[in-house]
Amino acid sequence: MIAACSRGINVTIVTDRSYNTEHNDFEKRKEKQQNLKAALEKLNALGIATKLVNRVHSKIVIGDDGLLCVGSFNWFSATREARYERYDTSMVYCGDNLKGEIEAIYNSLERRQV
């Protein structure tokens, strides 16, 4: 992402406002919230835009108007151990006919923005 930004490509990360911050213990929850805030600040400092939204679990990658990847797979945090393995998918779509679908996703995320 940093390399893309250095080439002048706009990169935006949209994440749920409570991403990985829930915990029954108040102090641990507060620490997780501070960690999320620090991560977002670091991304912003690197030139990566961030947006917080309410109640989103989908993993989505959009490349301009012709590339869309949507799925449920936790790309960075999924367990790789067989006993905890789950069936998750990510579907990649390519083509000029995606503009309407991509616009609908942007609009949905915009309505959920904090």
PDB file of N, CA and C in Angstrom:
ATOM      1  N   MET A   1       0.816  -1.187   0.000  1.00  0.00           N
ATOM      2  CA  MET A   1       0.000   0.000   0.000  1.00  0.00           C
ATOM      3  C   MET A   1       0.861   1.252   0.000  1.00  0.00           C
ATOM      4  N   ILE A   2       1.945   1.200   0.747  1.00  0.00           N
ATOM      5  CA  ILE A   2       2.837   2.356   0.793  1.00  0.00           C
ATOM      6  C   ILE A   2       3.447   2.598  -0.583  1.00  0.00           C
ATOM      7  N   ALA A   3       3.857   1.519  -1.244  1.00  0.00           N
ATOM      8  CA  ALA A   3       4.443   1.647  -2.581  1.00  0.00           C
ATOM      9  C   ALA A   3       3.427   2.225  -3.556  1.00  0.00           C
ATOM     10  N   ALA A   4       2.179   1.786  -3.442  1.00  0.00           N
ATOM     11  CA  ALA A   4       1.127   2.313  -4.320  1.00  0.00           C
ATOM     12  C   ALA A   4       0.945   3.807  -4.076  1.00  0.00           C
ATOM     13  N   CYS A   5       0.916   4.213  -2.820  1.00  0.00           N
ATOM     14  CA  CYS A   5       0.776   5.642  -2.491  1.00  0.00           C
ATOM     15  C   CYS A   5       1.944   6.445  -3.055  1.00  0.00           C
ATOM     16  N   SER A   6       3.148   5.882  -2.981  1.00  0.00           N
ATOM     17  CA  SER A   6       4.320   6.604  -3.491  1.00  0.00           C
ATOM     18  C   SER A   6       4.274   6.757  -5.008  1.00  0.00           C
ATOM     19  N   ARG A   7       3.477   5.917  -5.689  1.00  0.00           N
ATOM     20  CA  ARG A   7       3.295   6.042  -7.137  1.00  0.00           C
ATOM     21  C   ARG A   7       2.111   6.937  -7.481  1.00  0.00           C
ATOM     22  N   GLY A   8       1.498   7.550  -6.461  1.00  0.00           N
ATOM     23  CA  GLY A   8       0.385   8.463  -6.705  1.00  0.00           C
ATOM     24  C   GLY A   8      -0.976   7.798  -6.742  1.00  0.00           C
ATOM     25  N   ILE A   9      -1.043   6.548  -6.343  1.00  0.00           N
ATOM     26  CA  ILE A   9      -2.319   5.830  -6.316  1.00  0.00           C
ATOM     27  C   ILE A   9      -3.018   6.128  -4.996  1.00  0.00           C
ATOM     28  N   ASN A  10      -4.288   6.468  -5.059  1.00  0.00           N
ATOM     29  CA  ASN A  10      -5.067   6.717  -3.847  1.00  0.00           C
ATOM     30  C   ASN A  10      -5.449   5.390  -3.210  1.00  0.00           C
ATOM     31  N   VAL A  11      -5.079   5.221  -1.955  1.00  0.00           N
ATOM     32  CA  VAL A  11      -5.398   4.012  -1.202  1.00  0.00           C
ATOM     33  C   VAL A  11      -6.225   4.423   0.006  1.00  0.00           C
ATOM     34  N   THR A  12      -7.358   3.768   0.186  1.00  0.00           N
ATOM     35  CA  THR A  12      -8.221   4.031   1.334  1.00  0.00           C
ATOM     36  C   THR A  12      -8.555   2.716   2.008  1.00  0.00           C
ATOM     37  N   ILE A  13      -8.418   2.678   3.317  1.00  0.00           N
ATOM     38  CA  ILE A  13      -8.828   1.522   4.108  1.00  0.00           C
ATOM     39  C   ILE A  13     -10.089   1.912   4.858  1.00  0.00           C
ATOM     40  N   VAL A  14     -11.119   1.105   4.705  1.00  0.00           N
ATOM     41  CA  VAL A  14     -12.380   1.303   5.410  1.00  0.00           C
ATOM     42  C   VAL A  14     -12.519   0.137   6.376  1.00  0.00           C
ATOM     43  N   THR A  15     -12.726   0.430   7.643  1.00  0.00           N
ATOM     44  CA  THR A  15     -12.858  -0.645   8.622  1.00  0.00           C
ATOM     45  C   THR A  15     -13.982  -0.325   9.601  1.00  0.00           C
ATOM     46  N   ASP A  16     -14.484  -1.361  10.223  1.00  0.00           N
ATOM     47  CA  ASP A  16     -15.524  -1.200  11.227  1.00  0.00           C
ATOM     48  C   ASP A  16     -14.960  -0.430  12.415  1.00  0.00           C
ATOM     49  N   ARG A  17     -15.730   0.479  12.945  1.00  0.00           N
ATOM     50  CA  ARG A  17     -15.234   1.327  14.043  1.00  0.00           C
ATOM     51  C   ARG A  17     -14.920   0.528  15.298  1.00  0.00           C
ATOM     52  N   SER A  18     -15.481  -0.660  15.428  1.00  0.00           N
ATOM     53  CA  SER A  18     -15.186  -1.475  16.610  1.00  0.00           C
ATOM     54  C   SER A  18     -14.301  -2.666  16.257  1.00  0.00           C
ATOM     55  N   TYR A  19     -13.577  -2.572  15.127  1.00  0.00           N
ATOM     56  CA  TYR A  19     -12.720  -3.672  14.690  1.00  0.00           C
ATOM     57  C   TYR A  19     -11.753  -4.085  15.791  1.00  0.00           C
ATOM     58  N   ASN A  20     -11.867  -5.321  16.221  1.00  0.00           N
ATOM     59  CA  ASN A  20     -10.958  -5.929  17.189  1.00  0.00           C
ATOM     60  C   ASN A  20     -10.821  -5.113  18.476  1.00  0.00           C
ATOM     61  N   THR A  21     -11.895  -4.436  18.880  1.00  0.00           N
ATOM     62  CA  THR A  21     -11.816  -3.620  20.094  1.00  0.00           C
ATOM     63  C   THR A  21     -12.755  -4.097  21.193  1.00  0.00           C
ATOM     64  N   GLU A  22     -13.542  -5.092  20.912  1.00  0.00           N
ATOM     65  CA  GLU A  22     -14.513  -5.533  21.911  1.00  0.00           C
ATOM     66  C   GLU A  22     -13.851  -6.441  22.942  1.00  0.00           C
ATOM     67  N   HIS A  23     -14.190  -6.202  24.192  1.00  0.00           N
ATOM     68  CA  HIS A  23     -13.685  -7.032  25.287  1.00  0.00           C
ATOM     69  C   HIS A  23     -14.537  -6.739  26.512  1.00  0.00           C
ATOM     70  N   ASN A  24     -14.773  -7.750  27.329  1.00  0.00           N
ATOM     71  CA  ASN A  24     -15.574  -7.568  28.546  1.00  0.00           C
ATOM     72  C   ASN A  24     -14.860  -6.696  29.575  1.00  0.00           C
ATOM     73  N   ASP A  25     -13.545  -6.789  29.622  1.00  0.00           N
ATOM     74  CA  ASP A  25     -12.758  -6.013  30.565  1.00  0.00           C
ATOM     75  C   ASP A  25     -12.568  -4.589  30.025  1.00  0.00           C
ATOM     76  N   PHE A  26     -12.991  -3.598  30.810  1.00  0.00           N
ATOM     77  CA  PHE A  26     -12.938  -2.202  30.366  1.00  0.00           C
ATOM     78  C   PHE A  26     -11.532  -1.770  29.973  1.00  0.00           C
ATOM     79  N   GLU A  27     -10.541  -2.098  30.795  1.00  0.00           N
ATOM     80  CA  GLU A  27      -9.164  -1.669  30.517  1.00  0.00           C
ATOM     81  C   GLU A  27      -8.635  -2.301  29.231  1.00  0.00           C
ATOM     82  N   LYS A  28      -8.938  -3.571  29.022  1.00  0.00           N
ATOM     83  CA  LYS A  28      -8.487  -4.233  27.791  1.00  0.00           C
ATOM     84  C   LYS A  28      -9.201  -3.662  26.573  1.00  0.00           C
ATOM     85  N   ARG A  29     -10.488  -3.361  26.724  1.00  0.00           N
ATOM     86  CA  ARG A  29     -11.240  -2.751  25.626  1.00  0.00           C
ATOM     87  C   ARG A  29     -10.657  -1.379  25.288  1.00  0.00           C
ATOM     88  N   LYS A  30     -10.340  -0.596  26.321  1.00  0.00           N
ATOM     89  CA  LYS A  30      -9.750   0.731  26.124  1.00  0.00           C
ATOM     90  C   LYS A  30      -8.396   0.614  25.415  1.00  0.00           C
ATOM     91  N   GLU A  31      -7.594  -0.366  25.820  1.00  0.00           N
ATOM     92  CA  GLU A  31      -6.291  -0.586  25.184  1.00  0.00           C
ATOM     93  C   GLU A  31      -6.461  -0.954  23.705  1.00  0.00           C
ATOM     94  N   LYS A  32      -7.424  -1.811  23.407  1.00  0.00           N
ATOM     95  CA  LYS A  32      -7.681  -2.206  22.018  1.00  0.00           C
ATOM     96  C   LYS A  32      -8.145  -1.008  21.189  1.00  0.00           C
ATOM     97  N   GLN A  33      -8.966  -0.160  21.782  1.00  0.00           N
ATOM     98  CA  GLN A  33      -9.423   1.041  21.079  1.00  0.00           C
ATOM     99  C   GLN A  33      -8.255   1.984  20.798  1.00  0.00           C
ATOM    100  N   GLN A  34      -7.353   2.110  21.756  1.00  0.00           N
ATOM    101  CA  GLN A  34      -6.167   2.953  21.562  1.00  0.00           C
ATOM    102  C   GLN A  34      -5.265   2.370  20.476  1.00  0.00           C
ATOM    103  N   ASN A  35      -5.161   1.034  20.431  1.00  0.00           N
ATOM    104  CA  ASN A  35      -4.357   0.385  19.395  1.00  0.00           C
ATOM    105  C   ASN A  35      -4.938   0.643  18.009  1.00  0.00           C
ATOM    106  N   LEU A  36      -6.262   0.574  17.888  1.00  0.00           N
ATOM    107  CA  LEU A  36      -6.906   0.858  16.605  1.00  0.00           C
ATOM    108  C   LEU A  36      -6.642   2.305  16.200  1.00  0.00           C
ATOM    109  N   LYS A  37      -6.805   3.216  17.147  1.00  0.00           N
ATOM    110  CA  LYS A  37      -6.566   4.635  16.857  1.00  0.00           C
ATOM    111  C   LYS A  37      -5.127   4.859  16.400  1.00  0.00           C
ATOM    112  N   ALA A  38      -4.171   4.238  17.078  1.00  0.00           N
ATOM    113  CA  ALA A  38      -2.758   4.388  16.717  1.00  0.00           C
ATOM    114  C   ALA A  38      -2.482   3.809  15.330  1.00  0.00           C
ATOM    115  N   ALA A  39      -3.089   2.676  15.018  1.00  0.00           N
ATOM    116  CA  ALA A  39      -2.898   2.062  13.699  1.00  0.00           C
ATOM    117  C   ALA A  39      -3.444   2.963  12.599  1.00  0.00           C
ATOM    118  N   LEU A  40      -4.618   3.535  12.829  1.00  0.00           N
ATOM    119  CA  LEU A  40      -5.211   4.439  11.840  1.00  0.00           C
ATOM    120  C   LEU A  40      -4.350   5.685  11.651  1.00  0.00           C
ATOM    121  N   GLU A  41      -3.825   6.220  12.741  1.00  0.00           N
ATOM    122  CA  GLU A  41      -2.954   7.396  12.655  1.00  0.00           C
ATOM    123  C   GLU A  41      -1.681   7.079  11.880  1.00  0.00           C
ATOM    124  N   LYS A  42      -1.124   5.889  12.100  1.00  0.00           N
ATOM    125  CA  LYS A  42       0.088   5.492  11.377  1.00  0.00           C
ATOM    126  C   LYS A  42      -0.203   5.345   9.887  1.00  0.00           C
ATOM    127  N   LEU A  43      -1.322   4.720   9.545  1.00  0.00           N
ATOM    128  CA  LEU A  43      -1.702   4.590   8.137  1.00  0.00           C
ATOM    129  C   LEU A  43      -1.857   5.961   7.495  1.00  0.00           C
ATOM    130  N   ASN A  44      -2.540   6.867   8.189  1.00  0.00           N
ATOM    131  CA  ASN A  44      -2.718   8.233   7.672  1.00  0.00           C
ATOM    132  C   ASN A  44      -1.371   8.919   7.456  1.00  0.00           C
ATOM    133  N   ALA A  45      -0.448   8.742   8.394  1.00  0.00           N
ATOM    134  CA  ALA A  45       0.878   9.353   8.282  1.00  0.00           C
ATOM    135  C   ALA A  45       1.649   8.807   7.081  1.00  0.00           C
ATOM    136  N   LEU A  46       1.337   7.584   6.680  1.00  0.00           N
ATOM    137  CA  LEU A  46       1.989   6.964   5.521  1.00  0.00           C
ATOM    138  C   LEU A  46       1.311   7.337   4.207  1.00  0.00           C
ATOM    139  N   GLY A  47       0.253   8.145   4.292  1.00  0.00           N
ATOM    140  CA  GLY A  47      -0.451   8.570   3.086  1.00  0.00           C
ATOM    141  C   GLY A  47      -1.634   7.706   2.713  1.00  0.00           C
ATOM    142  N   ILE A  48      -2.001   6.791   3.598  1.00  0.00           N
ATOM    143  CA  ILE A  48      -3.130   5.896   3.357  1.00  0.00           C
ATOM    144  C   ILE A  48      -4.348   6.462   4.082  1.00  0.00           C
ATOM    145  N   ALA A  49      -5.380   6.784   3.326  1.00  0.00           N
ATOM    146  CA  ALA A  49      -6.601   7.334   3.921  1.00  0.00           C
ATOM    147  C   ALA A  49      -7.340   6.240   4.681  1.00  0.00           C
ATOM    148  N   THR A  50      -8.029   6.624   5.740  1.00  0.00           N
ATOM    149  CA  THR A  50      -8.816   5.661   6.513  1.00  0.00           C
ATOM    150  C   THR A  50     -10.206   6.218   6.764  1.00  0.00           C
ATOM    151  N   LYS A  51     -11.165   5.310   6.829  1.00  0.00           N
ATOM    152  CA  LYS A  51     -12.540   5.669   7.165  1.00  0.00           C
ATOM    153  C   LYS A  51     -13.080   4.625   8.125  1.00  0.00           C
ATOM    154  N   LEU A  52     -13.827   5.085   9.116  1.00  0.00           N
ATOM    155  CA  LEU A  52     -14.495   4.183  10.044  1.00  0.00           C
ATOM    156  C   LEU A  52     -15.972   4.114   9.690  1.00  0.00           C
ATOM    157  N   VAL A  53     -16.509   2.902   9.730  1.00  0.00           N
ATOM    158  CA  VAL A  53     -17.915   2.690   9.417  1.00  0.00           C
ATOM    159  C   VAL A  53     -18.547   1.819  10.497  1.00  0.00           C
ATOM    160  N   ASN A  54     -19.854   1.812  10.520  1.00  0.00           N
ATOM    161  CA  ASN A  54     -20.605   0.989  11.467  1.00  0.00           C
ATOM    162  C   ASN A  54     -20.960  -0.357  10.851  1.00  0.00           C
ATOM    163  N   ARG A  55     -20.735  -1.414  11.600  1.00  0.00           N
ATOM    164  CA  ARG A  55     -21.256  -2.748  11.338  1.00  0.00           C
ATOM    165  C   ARG A  55     -20.962  -3.283   9.932  1.00  0.00           C
ATOM    166  N   VAL A  56     -19.683  -3.415   9.630  1.00  0.00           N
ATOM    167  CA  VAL A  56     -19.269  -4.024   8.364  1.00  0.00           C
ATOM    168  C   VAL A  56     -18.333  -5.185   8.673  1.00  0.00           C
ATOM    169  N   HIS A  57     -18.608  -6.333   8.084  1.00  0.00           N
ATOM    170  CA  HIS A  57     -17.770  -7.513   8.264  1.00  0.00           C
ATOM    171  C   HIS A  57     -17.157  -7.971   6.950  1.00  0.00           C
ATOM    172  N   SER A  58     -17.711  -7.558   5.831  1.00  0.00           N
ATOM    173  CA  SER A  58     -17.204  -7.966   4.519  1.00  0.00           C
ATOM    174  C   SER A  58     -15.777  -7.482   4.312  1.00  0.00           C
ATOM    175  N   LYS A  59     -15.031  -8.285   3.586  1.00  0.00           N
ATOM    176  CA  LYS A  59     -13.692  -7.884   3.169  1.00  0.00           C
ATOM    177  C   LYS A  59     -13.806  -7.536   1.695  1.00  0.00           C
ATOM    178  N   ILE A  60     -13.457  -6.316   1.341  1.00  0.00           N
ATOM    179  CA  ILE A  60     -13.668  -5.819  -0.019  1.00  0.00           C
ATOM    180  C   ILE A  60     -12.394  -5.131  -0.500  1.00  0.00           C
ATOM    181  N   VAL A  61     -11.992  -5.460  -1.710  1.00  0.00           N
ATOM    182  CA  VAL A  61     -10.914  -4.740  -2.380  1.00  0.00           C
ATOM    183  C   VAL A  61     -11.480  -4.233  -3.692  1.00  0.00           C
ATOM    184  N   ILE A  62     -11.299  -2.944  -3.949  1.00  0.00           N
ATOM    185  CA  ILE A  62     -11.777  -2.337  -5.188  1.00  0.00           C
ATOM    186  C   ILE A  62     -10.584  -1.691  -5.876  1.00  0.00           C
ATOM    187  N   GLY A  63     -10.421  -2.017  -7.134  1.00  0.00           N
ATOM    188  CA  GLY A  63      -9.375  -1.399  -7.949  1.00  0.00           C
ATOM    189  C   GLY A  63     -10.026  -0.639  -9.081  1.00  0.00           C
ATOM    190  N   ASP A  64     -10.102   0.671  -8.940  1.00  0.00           N
ATOM    191  CA  ASP A  64     -10.762   1.524  -9.932  1.00  0.00           C
ATOM    192  C   ASP A  64     -12.176   1.010 -10.203  1.00  0.00           C
ATOM    193  N   ASP A  65     -12.577   0.979 -11.476  1.00  0.00           N
ATOM    194  CA  ASP A  65     -13.936   0.537 -11.810  1.00  0.00           C
ATOM    195  C   ASP A  65     -13.971  -0.871 -12.389  1.00  0.00           C
ATOM    196  N   GLY A  66     -12.829  -1.556 -12.449  1.00  0.00           N
ATOM    197  CA  GLY A  66     -12.814  -2.838 -13.134  1.00  0.00           C
ATOM    198  C   GLY A  66     -12.339  -4.019 -12.332  1.00  0.00           C
ATOM    199  N   LEU A  67     -12.143  -3.860 -11.014  1.00  0.00           N
ATOM    200  CA  LEU A  67     -11.697  -4.974 -10.178  1.00  0.00           C
ATOM    201  C   LEU A  67     -12.433  -4.916  -8.848  1.00  0.00           C
ATOM    202  N   LEU A  68     -13.002  -6.040  -8.477  1.00  0.00           N
ATOM    203  CA  LEU A  68     -13.752  -6.128  -7.224  1.00  0.00           C
ATOM    204  C   LEU A  68     -13.502  -7.492  -6.608  1.00  0.00           C
ATOM    205  N   CYS A  69     -13.093  -7.502  -5.359  1.00  0.00           N
ATOM    206  CA  CYS A  69     -12.930  -8.746  -4.603  1.00  0.00           C
ATOM    207  C   CYS A  69     -13.766  -8.600  -3.340  1.00  0.00           C
ATOM    208  N   VAL A  70     -14.689  -9.527  -3.132  1.00  0.00           N
ATOM    209  CA  VAL A  70     -15.592  -9.479  -1.983  1.00  0.00           C
ATOM    210  C   VAL A  70     -15.605 -10.849  -1.328  1.00  0.00           C
ATOM    211  N   GLY A  71     -15.562 -10.874  -0.007  1.00  0.00           N
ATOM    212  CA  GLY A  71     -15.623 -12.162   0.656  1.00  0.00           C
ATOM    213  C   GLY A  71     -15.737 -12.065   2.154  1.00  0.00           C
ATOM    214  N   SER A  72     -15.695 -13.228   2.775  1.00  0.00           N
ATOM    215  CA  SER A  72     -15.809 -13.327   4.225  1.00  0.00           C
ATOM    216  C   SER A  72     -14.489 -13.742   4.869  1.00  0.00           C
ATOM    217  N   PHE A  73     -13.506 -14.093   4.063  1.00  0.00           N
ATOM    218  CA  PHE A  73     -12.239 -14.603   4.580  1.00  0.00           C
ATOM    219  C   PHE A  73     -11.457 -13.502   5.287  1.00  0.00           C
ATOM    220  N   ASN A  74     -11.021 -13.782   6.503  1.00  0.00           N
ATOM    221  CA  ASN A  74     -10.199 -12.834   7.264  1.00  0.00           C
ATOM    222  C   ASN A  74      -8.757 -12.971   6.781  1.00  0.00           C
ATOM    223  N   TRP A  75      -8.380 -12.203   5.776  1.00  0.00           N
ATOM    224  CA  TRP A  75      -7.100 -12.359   5.100  1.00  0.00           C
ATOM    225  C   TRP A  75      -5.911 -12.287   6.038  1.00  0.00           C
ATOM    226  N   PHE A  76      -5.949 -11.421   7.012  1.00  0.00           N
ATOM    227  CA  PHE A  76      -4.785 -11.216   7.869  1.00  0.00           C
ATOM    228  C   PHE A  76      -4.859 -11.954   9.200  1.00  0.00           C
ATOM    229  N   SER A  77      -6.053 -12.277   9.659  1.00  0.00           N
ATOM    230  CA  SER A  77      -6.164 -12.843  11.004  1.00  0.00           C
ATOM    231  C   SER A  77      -6.727 -14.256  11.037  1.00  0.00           C
ATOM    232  N   ALA A  78      -7.024 -14.836   9.904  1.00  0.00           N
ATOM    233  CA  ALA A  78      -7.596 -16.189   9.902  1.00  0.00           C
ATOM    234  C   ALA A  78      -6.577 -17.191  10.428  1.00  0.00           C
ATOM    235  N   THR A  79      -7.063 -18.129  11.204  1.00  0.00           N
ATOM    236  CA  THR A  79      -6.183 -19.169  11.715  1.00  0.00           C
ATOM    237  C   THR A  79      -5.765 -20.086  10.575  1.00  0.00           C
ATOM    238  N   ARG A  80      -4.568 -20.574  10.645  1.00  0.00           N
ATOM    239  CA  ARG A  80      -4.061 -21.494   9.624  1.00  0.00           C
ATOM    240  C   ARG A  80      -3.978 -22.918  10.175  1.00  0.00           C
ATOM    241  N   GLU A  81      -4.475 -23.114  11.393  1.00  0.00           N
ATOM    242  CA  GLU A  81      -4.453 -24.432  12.017  1.00  0.00           C
ATOM    243  C   GLU A  81      -5.695 -25.212  11.613  1.00  0.00           C
ATOM    244  N   ALA A  82      -5.500 -26.434  11.176  1.00  0.00           N
ATOM    245  CA  ALA A  82      -6.588 -27.251  10.627  1.00  0.00           C
ATOM    246  C   ALA A  82      -7.764 -27.397  11.593  1.00  0.00           C
ATOM    247  N   ARG A  83      -7.503 -27.540  12.871  1.00  0.00           N
ATOM    248  CA  ARG A  83      -8.622 -27.798  13.787  1.00  0.00           C
ATOM    249  C   ARG A  83      -9.545 -26.591  13.946  1.00  0.00           C
ATOM    250  N   TYR A  84      -9.069 -25.392  13.607  1.00  0.00           N
ATOM    251  CA  TYR A  84      -9.897 -24.191  13.688  1.00  0.00           C
ATOM    252  C   TYR A  84     -10.308 -23.667  12.318  1.00  0.00           C
ATOM    253  N   GLU A  85      -9.903 -24.377  11.306  1.00  0.00           N
ATOM    254  CA  GLU A  85     -10.141 -23.925   9.936  1.00  0.00           C
ATOM    255  C   GLU A  85     -11.633 -23.844   9.626  1.00  0.00           C
ATOM    256  N   ARG A  86     -12.008 -22.817   8.875  1.00  0.00           N
ATOM    257  CA  ARG A  86     -13.391 -22.629   8.438  1.00  0.00           C
ATOM    258  C   ARG A  86     -13.402 -22.474   6.926  1.00  0.00           C
ATOM    259  N   TYR A  87     -14.565 -22.700   6.356  1.00  0.00           N
ATOM    260  CA  TYR A  87     -14.706 -22.490   4.926  1.00  0.00           C
ATOM    261  C   TYR A  87     -15.145 -21.055   4.704  1.00  0.00           C
ATOM    262  N   ASP A  88     -14.255 -20.254   4.238  1.00  0.00           N
ATOM    263  CA  ASP A  88     -14.539 -18.869   3.885  1.00  0.00           C
ATOM    264  C   ASP A  88     -14.135 -18.668   2.435  1.00  0.00           C
ATOM    265  N   THR A  89     -14.732 -17.700   1.806  1.00  0.00           N
ATOM    266  CA  THR A  89     -14.423 -17.456   0.402  1.00  0.00           C
ATOM    267  C   THR A  89     -14.178 -15.979   0.141  1.00  0.00           C
ATOM    268  N   SER A  90     -13.504 -15.735  -0.937  1.00  0.00           N
ATOM    269  CA  SER A  90     -13.372 -14.402  -1.509  1.00  0.00           C
ATOM    270  C   SER A  90     -13.515 -14.582  -3.010  1.00  0.00           C
ATOM    271  N   MET A  91     -14.383 -13.810  -3.599  1.00  0.00           N
ATOM    272  CA  MET A  91     -14.631 -13.899  -5.039  1.00  0.00           C
ATOM    273  C   MET A  91     -14.053 -12.663  -5.716  1.00  0.00           C
ATOM    274  N   VAL A  92     -13.349 -12.886  -6.814  1.00  0.00           N
ATOM    275  CA  VAL A  92     -12.754 -11.795  -7.580  1.00  0.00           C
ATOM    276  C   VAL A  92     -13.536 -11.623  -8.874  1.00  0.00           C
ATOM    277  N   TYR A  93     -13.914 -10.390  -9.143  1.00  0.00           N
ATOM    278  CA  TYR A  93     -14.645 -10.046 -10.361  1.00  0.00           C
ATOM    279  C   TYR A  93     -13.824  -9.009 -11.121  1.00  0.00           C
ATOM    280  N   CYS A  94     -13.741  -9.177 -12.424  1.00  0.00           N
ATOM    281  CA  CYS A  94     -13.007  -8.238 -13.278  1.00  0.00           C
ATOM    282  C   CYS A  94     -13.867  -7.879 -14.479  1.00  0.00           C
ATOM    283  N   GLY A  95     -13.768  -6.642 -14.912  1.00  0.00           N
ATOM    284  CA  GLY A  95     -14.456  -6.254 -16.131  1.00  0.00           C
ATOM    285  C   GLY A  95     -15.049  -4.865 -16.058  1.00  0.00           C
ATOM    286  N   ASP A  96     -15.397  -4.379 -17.222  1.00  0.00           N
ATOM    287  CA  ASP A  96     -15.944  -3.027 -17.333  1.00  0.00           C
ATOM    288  C   ASP A  96     -17.366  -2.902 -16.806  1.00  0.00           C
ATOM    289  N   ASN A  97     -18.050  -4.019 -16.595  1.00  0.00           N
ATOM    290  CA  ASN A  97     -19.454  -3.978 -16.173  1.00  0.00           C
ATOM    291  C   ASN A  97     -19.621  -3.878 -14.656  1.00  0.00           C
ATOM    292  N   LEU A  98     -18.565  -3.644 -13.919  1.00  0.00           N
ATOM    293  CA  LEU A  98     -18.626  -3.608 -12.453  1.00  0.00           C
ATOM    294  C   LEU A  98     -18.936  -2.234 -11.877  1.00  0.00           C
ATOM    295  N   LYS A  99     -18.926  -1.221 -12.697  1.00  0.00           N
ATOM    296  CA  LYS A  99     -19.052   0.149 -12.193  1.00  0.00           C
ATOM    297  C   LYS A  99     -20.284   0.335 -11.306  1.00  0.00           C
ATOM    298  N   GLY A 100     -21.434  -0.184 -11.706  1.00  0.00           N
ATOM    299  CA  GLY A 100     -22.655  -0.041 -10.917  1.00  0.00           C
ATOM    300  C   GLY A 100     -22.562  -0.740  -9.573  1.00  0.00           C
ATOM    301  N   GLU A 101     -21.996  -1.941  -9.556  1.00  0.00           N
ATOM    302  CA  GLU A 101     -21.836  -2.688  -8.302  1.00  0.00           C
ATOM    303  C   GLU A 101     -20.863  -1.971  -7.371  1.00  0.00           C
ATOM    304  N   ILE A 102     -19.769  -1.494  -7.922  1.00  0.00           N
ATOM    305  CA  ILE A 102     -18.783  -0.769  -7.115  1.00  0.00           C
ATOM    306  C   ILE A 102     -19.390   0.509  -6.545  1.00  0.00           C
ATOM    307  N   GLU A 103     -20.156   1.201  -7.344  1.00  0.00           N
ATOM    308  CA  GLU A 103     -20.833   2.418  -6.876  1.00  0.00           C
ATOM    309  C   GLU A 103     -21.800   2.097  -5.739  1.00  0.00           C
ATOM    310  N   ALA A 104     -22.524   0.991  -5.845  1.00  0.00           N
ATOM    311  CA  ALA A 104     -23.452   0.582  -4.783  1.00  0.00           C
ATOM    312  C   ALA A 104     -22.697   0.282  -3.489  1.00  0.00           C
ATOM    313  N   ILE A 105     -21.542  -0.346  -3.592  1.00  0.00           N
ATOM    314  CA  ILE A 105     -20.729  -0.635  -2.404  1.00  0.00           C
ATOM    315  C   ILE A 105     -20.238   0.667  -1.777  1.00  0.00           C
ATOM    316  N   TYR A 106     -19.713   1.572  -2.598  1.00  0.00           N
ATOM    317  CA  TYR A 106     -19.271   2.870  -2.075  1.00  0.00           C
ATOM    318  C   TYR A 106     -20.411   3.593  -1.359  1.00  0.00           C
ATOM    319  N   ASN A 107     -21.588   3.602  -1.966  1.00  0.00           N
ATOM    320  CA  ASN A 107     -22.740   4.283  -1.365  1.00  0.00           C
ATOM    321  C   ASN A 107     -23.129   3.647  -0.035  1.00  0.00           C
ATOM    322  N   SER A 108     -23.116   2.329   0.016  1.00  0.00           N
ATOM    323  CA  SER A 108     -23.454   1.625   1.253  1.00  0.00           C
ATOM    324  C   SER A 108     -22.449   1.955   2.357  1.00  0.00           C
ATOM    325  N   LEU A 109     -21.177   1.945   2.027  1.00  0.00           N
ATOM    326  CA  LEU A 109     -20.151   2.270   3.017  1.00  0.00           C
ATOM    327  C   LEU A 109     -20.250   3.732   3.452  1.00  0.00           C
ATOM    328  N   GLU A 110     -20.550   4.599   2.511  1.00  0.00           N
ATOM    329  CA  GLU A 110     -20.694   6.024   2.827  1.00  0.00           C
ATOM    330  C   GLU A 110     -21.829   6.249   3.829  1.00  0.00           C
ATOM    331  N   ARG A 111     -22.921   5.529   3.662  1.00  0.00           N
ATOM    332  CA  ARG A 111     -24.056   5.659   4.595  1.00  0.00           C
ATOM    333  C   ARG A 111     -23.705   5.143   5.988  1.00  0.00           C
ATOM    334  N   ARG A 112     -22.743   4.247   6.073  1.00  0.00           N
ATOM    335  CA  ARG A 112     -22.343   3.666   7.355  1.00  0.00           C
ATOM    336  C   ARG A 112     -21.189   4.411   8.022  1.00  0.00           C
ATOM    337  N   GLN A 113     -20.647   5.413   7.340  1.00  0.00           N
ATOM    338  CA  GLN A 113     -19.472   6.107   7.861  1.00  0.00           C
ATOM    339  C   GLN A 113     -19.783   6.817   9.169  1.00  0.00           C
ATOM    340  N   VAL A 114     -18.827   6.733  10.085  1.00  0.00           N
ATOM    341  CA  VAL A 114     -18.944   7.350  11.405  1.00  0.00           C
ATOM    342  C   VAL A 114     -18.557   8.803  11.308  1.00  0.00           C
TER     343      VAL A 114
END
